[in-house]
Coordinates of C-alpha atoms in Angstrom, one line a residue:
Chain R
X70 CA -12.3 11.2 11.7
X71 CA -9.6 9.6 9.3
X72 CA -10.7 7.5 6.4
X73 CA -9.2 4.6 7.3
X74 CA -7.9 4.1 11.0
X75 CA -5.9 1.3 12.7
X76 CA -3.8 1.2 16.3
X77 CA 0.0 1.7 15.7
X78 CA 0.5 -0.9 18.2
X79 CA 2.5 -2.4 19.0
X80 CA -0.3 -5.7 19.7
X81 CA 1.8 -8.5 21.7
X82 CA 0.4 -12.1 21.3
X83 CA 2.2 -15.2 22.5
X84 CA 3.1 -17.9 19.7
X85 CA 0.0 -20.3 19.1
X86 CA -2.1 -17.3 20.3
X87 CA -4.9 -15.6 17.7
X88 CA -3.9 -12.2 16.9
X89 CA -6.9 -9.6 16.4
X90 CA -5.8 -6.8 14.2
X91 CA -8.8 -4.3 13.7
X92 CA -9.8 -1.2 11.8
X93 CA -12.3 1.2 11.8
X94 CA -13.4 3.6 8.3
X95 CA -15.5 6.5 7.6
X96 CA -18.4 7.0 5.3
X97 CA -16.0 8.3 2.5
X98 CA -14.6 4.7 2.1
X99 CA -16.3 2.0 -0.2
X100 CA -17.3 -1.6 1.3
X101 CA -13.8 -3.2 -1.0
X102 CA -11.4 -3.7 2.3
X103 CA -7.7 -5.0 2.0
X104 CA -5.3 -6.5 4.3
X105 CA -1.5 -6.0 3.6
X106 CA 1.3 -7.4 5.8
X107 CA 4.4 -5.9 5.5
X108 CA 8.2 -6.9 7.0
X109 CA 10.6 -4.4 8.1
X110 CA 12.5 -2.7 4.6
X111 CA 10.4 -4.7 2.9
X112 CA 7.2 -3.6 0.5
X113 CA 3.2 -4.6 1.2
X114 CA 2.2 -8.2 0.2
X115 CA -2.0 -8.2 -0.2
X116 CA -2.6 -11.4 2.1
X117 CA -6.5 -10.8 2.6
X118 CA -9.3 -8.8 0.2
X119 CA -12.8 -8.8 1.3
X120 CA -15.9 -7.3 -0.5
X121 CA -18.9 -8.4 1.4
X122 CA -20.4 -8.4 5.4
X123 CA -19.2 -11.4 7.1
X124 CA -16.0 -13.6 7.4
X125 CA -13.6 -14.9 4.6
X126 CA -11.4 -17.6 5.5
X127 CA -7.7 -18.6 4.0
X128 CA -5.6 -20.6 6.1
X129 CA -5.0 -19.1 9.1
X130 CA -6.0 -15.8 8.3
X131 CA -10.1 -14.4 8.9
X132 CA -10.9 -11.4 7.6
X133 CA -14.2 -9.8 9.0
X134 CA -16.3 -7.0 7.5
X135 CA -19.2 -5.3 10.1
X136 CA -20.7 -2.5 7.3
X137 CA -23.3 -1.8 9.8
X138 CA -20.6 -1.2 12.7
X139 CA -17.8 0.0 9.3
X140 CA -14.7 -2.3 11.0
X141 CA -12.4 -4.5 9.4
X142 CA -11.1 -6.8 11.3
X143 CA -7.9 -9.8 10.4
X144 CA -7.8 -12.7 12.9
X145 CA -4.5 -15.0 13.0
X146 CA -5.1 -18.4 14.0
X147 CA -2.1 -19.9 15.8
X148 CA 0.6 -17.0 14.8
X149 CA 3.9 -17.6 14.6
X150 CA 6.7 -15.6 15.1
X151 CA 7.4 -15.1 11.0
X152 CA 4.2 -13.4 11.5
X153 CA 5.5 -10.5 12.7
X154 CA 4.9 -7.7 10.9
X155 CA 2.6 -4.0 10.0
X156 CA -0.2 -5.1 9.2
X157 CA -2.0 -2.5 6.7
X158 CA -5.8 -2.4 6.4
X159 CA -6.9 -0.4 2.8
X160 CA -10.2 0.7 1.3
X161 CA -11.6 2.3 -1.3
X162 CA -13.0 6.0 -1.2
X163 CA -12.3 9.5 -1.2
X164 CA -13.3 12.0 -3.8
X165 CA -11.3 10.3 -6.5
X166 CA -11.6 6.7 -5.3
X167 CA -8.0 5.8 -4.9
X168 CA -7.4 3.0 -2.5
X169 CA -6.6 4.5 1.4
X170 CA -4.2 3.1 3.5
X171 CA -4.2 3.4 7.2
X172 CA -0.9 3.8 9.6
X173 CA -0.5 0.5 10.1
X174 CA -0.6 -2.1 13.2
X175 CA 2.7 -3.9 14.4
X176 CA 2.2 -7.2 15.3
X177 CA 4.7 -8.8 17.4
X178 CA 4.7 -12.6 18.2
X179 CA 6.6 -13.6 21.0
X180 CA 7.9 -17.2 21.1
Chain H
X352 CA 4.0 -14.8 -13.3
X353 CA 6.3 -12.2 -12.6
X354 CA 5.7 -9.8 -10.4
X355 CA 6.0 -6.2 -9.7
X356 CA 9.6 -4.9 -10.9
X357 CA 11.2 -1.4 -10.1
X358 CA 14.2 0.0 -10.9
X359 CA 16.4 1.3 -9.4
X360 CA 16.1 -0.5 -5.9
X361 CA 18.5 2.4 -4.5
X362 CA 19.5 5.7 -5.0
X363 CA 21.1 8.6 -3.4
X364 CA 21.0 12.0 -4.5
X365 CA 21.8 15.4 -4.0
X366 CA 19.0 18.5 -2.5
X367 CA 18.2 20.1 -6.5
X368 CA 19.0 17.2 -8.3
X369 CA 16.0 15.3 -10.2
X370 CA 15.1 11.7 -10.3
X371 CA 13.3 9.3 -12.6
X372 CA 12.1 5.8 -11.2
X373 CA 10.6 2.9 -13.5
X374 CA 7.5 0.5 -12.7
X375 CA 6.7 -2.4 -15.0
X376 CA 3.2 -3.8 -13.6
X377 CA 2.6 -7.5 -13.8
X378 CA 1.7 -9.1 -17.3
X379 CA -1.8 -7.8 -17.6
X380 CA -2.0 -5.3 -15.8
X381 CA -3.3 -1.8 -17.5
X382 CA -3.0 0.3 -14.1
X383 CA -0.3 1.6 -12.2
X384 CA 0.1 3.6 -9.2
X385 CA 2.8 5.3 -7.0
X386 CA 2.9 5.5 -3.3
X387 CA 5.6 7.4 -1.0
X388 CA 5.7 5.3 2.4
X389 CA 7.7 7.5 4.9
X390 CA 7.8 6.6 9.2
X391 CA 5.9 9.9 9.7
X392 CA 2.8 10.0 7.4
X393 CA 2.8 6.0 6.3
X394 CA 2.1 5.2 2.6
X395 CA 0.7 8.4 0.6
X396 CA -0.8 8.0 -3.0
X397 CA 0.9 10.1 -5.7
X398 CA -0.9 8.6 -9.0
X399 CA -2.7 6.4 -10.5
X400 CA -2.3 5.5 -14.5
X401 CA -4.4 3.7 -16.1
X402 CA -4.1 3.0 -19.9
X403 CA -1.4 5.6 -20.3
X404 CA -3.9 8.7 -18.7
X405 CA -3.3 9.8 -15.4
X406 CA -6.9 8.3 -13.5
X407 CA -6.2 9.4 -9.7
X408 CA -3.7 12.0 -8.6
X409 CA -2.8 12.5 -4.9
X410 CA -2.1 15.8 -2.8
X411 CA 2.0 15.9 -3.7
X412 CA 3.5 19.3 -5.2
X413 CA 3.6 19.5 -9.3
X414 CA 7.5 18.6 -9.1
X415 CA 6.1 14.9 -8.5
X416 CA 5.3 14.0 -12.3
X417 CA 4.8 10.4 -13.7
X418 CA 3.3 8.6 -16.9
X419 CA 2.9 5.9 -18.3
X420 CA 3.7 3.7 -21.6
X421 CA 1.6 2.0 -24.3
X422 CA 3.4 -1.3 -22.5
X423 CA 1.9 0.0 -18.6
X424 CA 5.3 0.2 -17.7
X425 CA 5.4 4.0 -15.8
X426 CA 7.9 6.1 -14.7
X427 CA 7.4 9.1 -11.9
X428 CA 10.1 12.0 -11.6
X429 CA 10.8 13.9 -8.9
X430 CA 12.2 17.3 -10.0
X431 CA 14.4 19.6 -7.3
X432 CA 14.8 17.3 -4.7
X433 CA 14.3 18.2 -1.2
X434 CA 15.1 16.9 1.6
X435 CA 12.1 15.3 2.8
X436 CA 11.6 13.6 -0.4
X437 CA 13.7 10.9 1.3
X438 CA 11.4 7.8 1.2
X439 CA 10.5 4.8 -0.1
X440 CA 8.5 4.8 -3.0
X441 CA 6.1 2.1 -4.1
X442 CA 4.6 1.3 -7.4
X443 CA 1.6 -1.1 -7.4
X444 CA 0.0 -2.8 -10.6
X445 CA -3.6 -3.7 -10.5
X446 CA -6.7 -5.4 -12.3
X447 CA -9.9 -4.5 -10.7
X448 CA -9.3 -3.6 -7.2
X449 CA -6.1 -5.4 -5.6
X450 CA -3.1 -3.9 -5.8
X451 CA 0.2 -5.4 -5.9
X452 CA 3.5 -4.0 -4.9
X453 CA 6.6 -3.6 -5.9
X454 CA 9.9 -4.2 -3.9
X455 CA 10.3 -0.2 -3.9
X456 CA 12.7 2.6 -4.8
X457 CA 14.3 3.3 -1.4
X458 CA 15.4 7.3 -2.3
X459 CA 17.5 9.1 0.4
X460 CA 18.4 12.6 -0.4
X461 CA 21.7 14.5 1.0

């Protein structure tokens, strides 16, 4: 099993629509998750960090950490089309705790 | 505050050749570390500096080199450049555990 794993996509959601954007992780990752969103050519932008079981809210973005399960999961409320984009999920772990990325999930809004 | 600054934004070189890339972290931050993001293996860690020591290093040949200044500004260096060291290359500054990017070094080698 990979580390950190998320579906390349792409995930196709209607504008106004919540987007689910999920991802699983092994025991070798920490419980320190990290969403990233990043455009085409462009670099990651952290948009979500989440450190304990439950839900963190900011704006229109949920993040959602099942330890028991080990998912990750980002809900976007009433997406838009700017919010197209990979979404990245990151966490902690390996032998030398270095922060592990998975592949990535397009997102694609359709207005 | 500023943010994450590399330099250059571009380059082209030559298969042989070697390159040098500069990071200056945001105001603050002690650590710095280098990714490679390419379509086939997605972002890859390279390093990780931290106080001018190299804390973390990823699974990338000894001709991928970096350090890292009393001011956290780093540099990495690619030495005999192949190929399929085209890529885009990241730097991140951090304080505790987020990490923030850089615009990237987008490297294409002829």
């Amino acid at each position: 099993q990979k580390e950190v794993e998320q579906n390349s996509g792409p995930l196709s959601v209607p504008e106004g629509a919540i987007a689910s954007l999920n991802c699983t992780y092994s025991d070798r990752v920490s419980q320190s998750f990290f969403w990233y969103r990043q455009y085409s050519g462009k670099s990651p932008e952290l948009i979500m960090s989440i450190y304990s079981n439950g839900d963190k809210e900011d704006g229109r973005f949920t993040a959602q950490l099942n330890k028991a399960s080990q998912y990750v999961s980002l809900l976007i409320r009433d997406s838009q089309p700017s919010d197209s984009a990979t979404y990245l999920c990151a966490g902690y772990g390996g032998a030398t705790n270095k922060l592990i990325f998975g592949t990535g999930t397009l997102l694609a809004v359709q207005p | 505050k500023a943010g994450v600054t590399q330099t250059p934004r571009y380059l082209i070189k030559t298969r042989g050749q070697q390159v040098t890339l500069s990071c200056s972290p945001i105001s603050g931050h002690r650590s710095v570390s280098w990714y490679q993001q390419t379509p086939g293996q997605g972002l890859q860690f390279l390093f990780e500096y931290f106080s001018e020591t190299q804390r973390n290093k990823g699974n990338f040949p000894g001709r991928f080199s970096g350090r890292q200044f009393s001011n956290s500004r780093s540099e990495m260096n690619v030495s005999t450049l192949e190929l399929g060291d085209s890529a885009l290359y990241l730097c991140a500054s951090s304080t505790h555990n987020e990490q923030y990017f850089g615009p990237g070094t987008r490297l294409t080698v002829t």
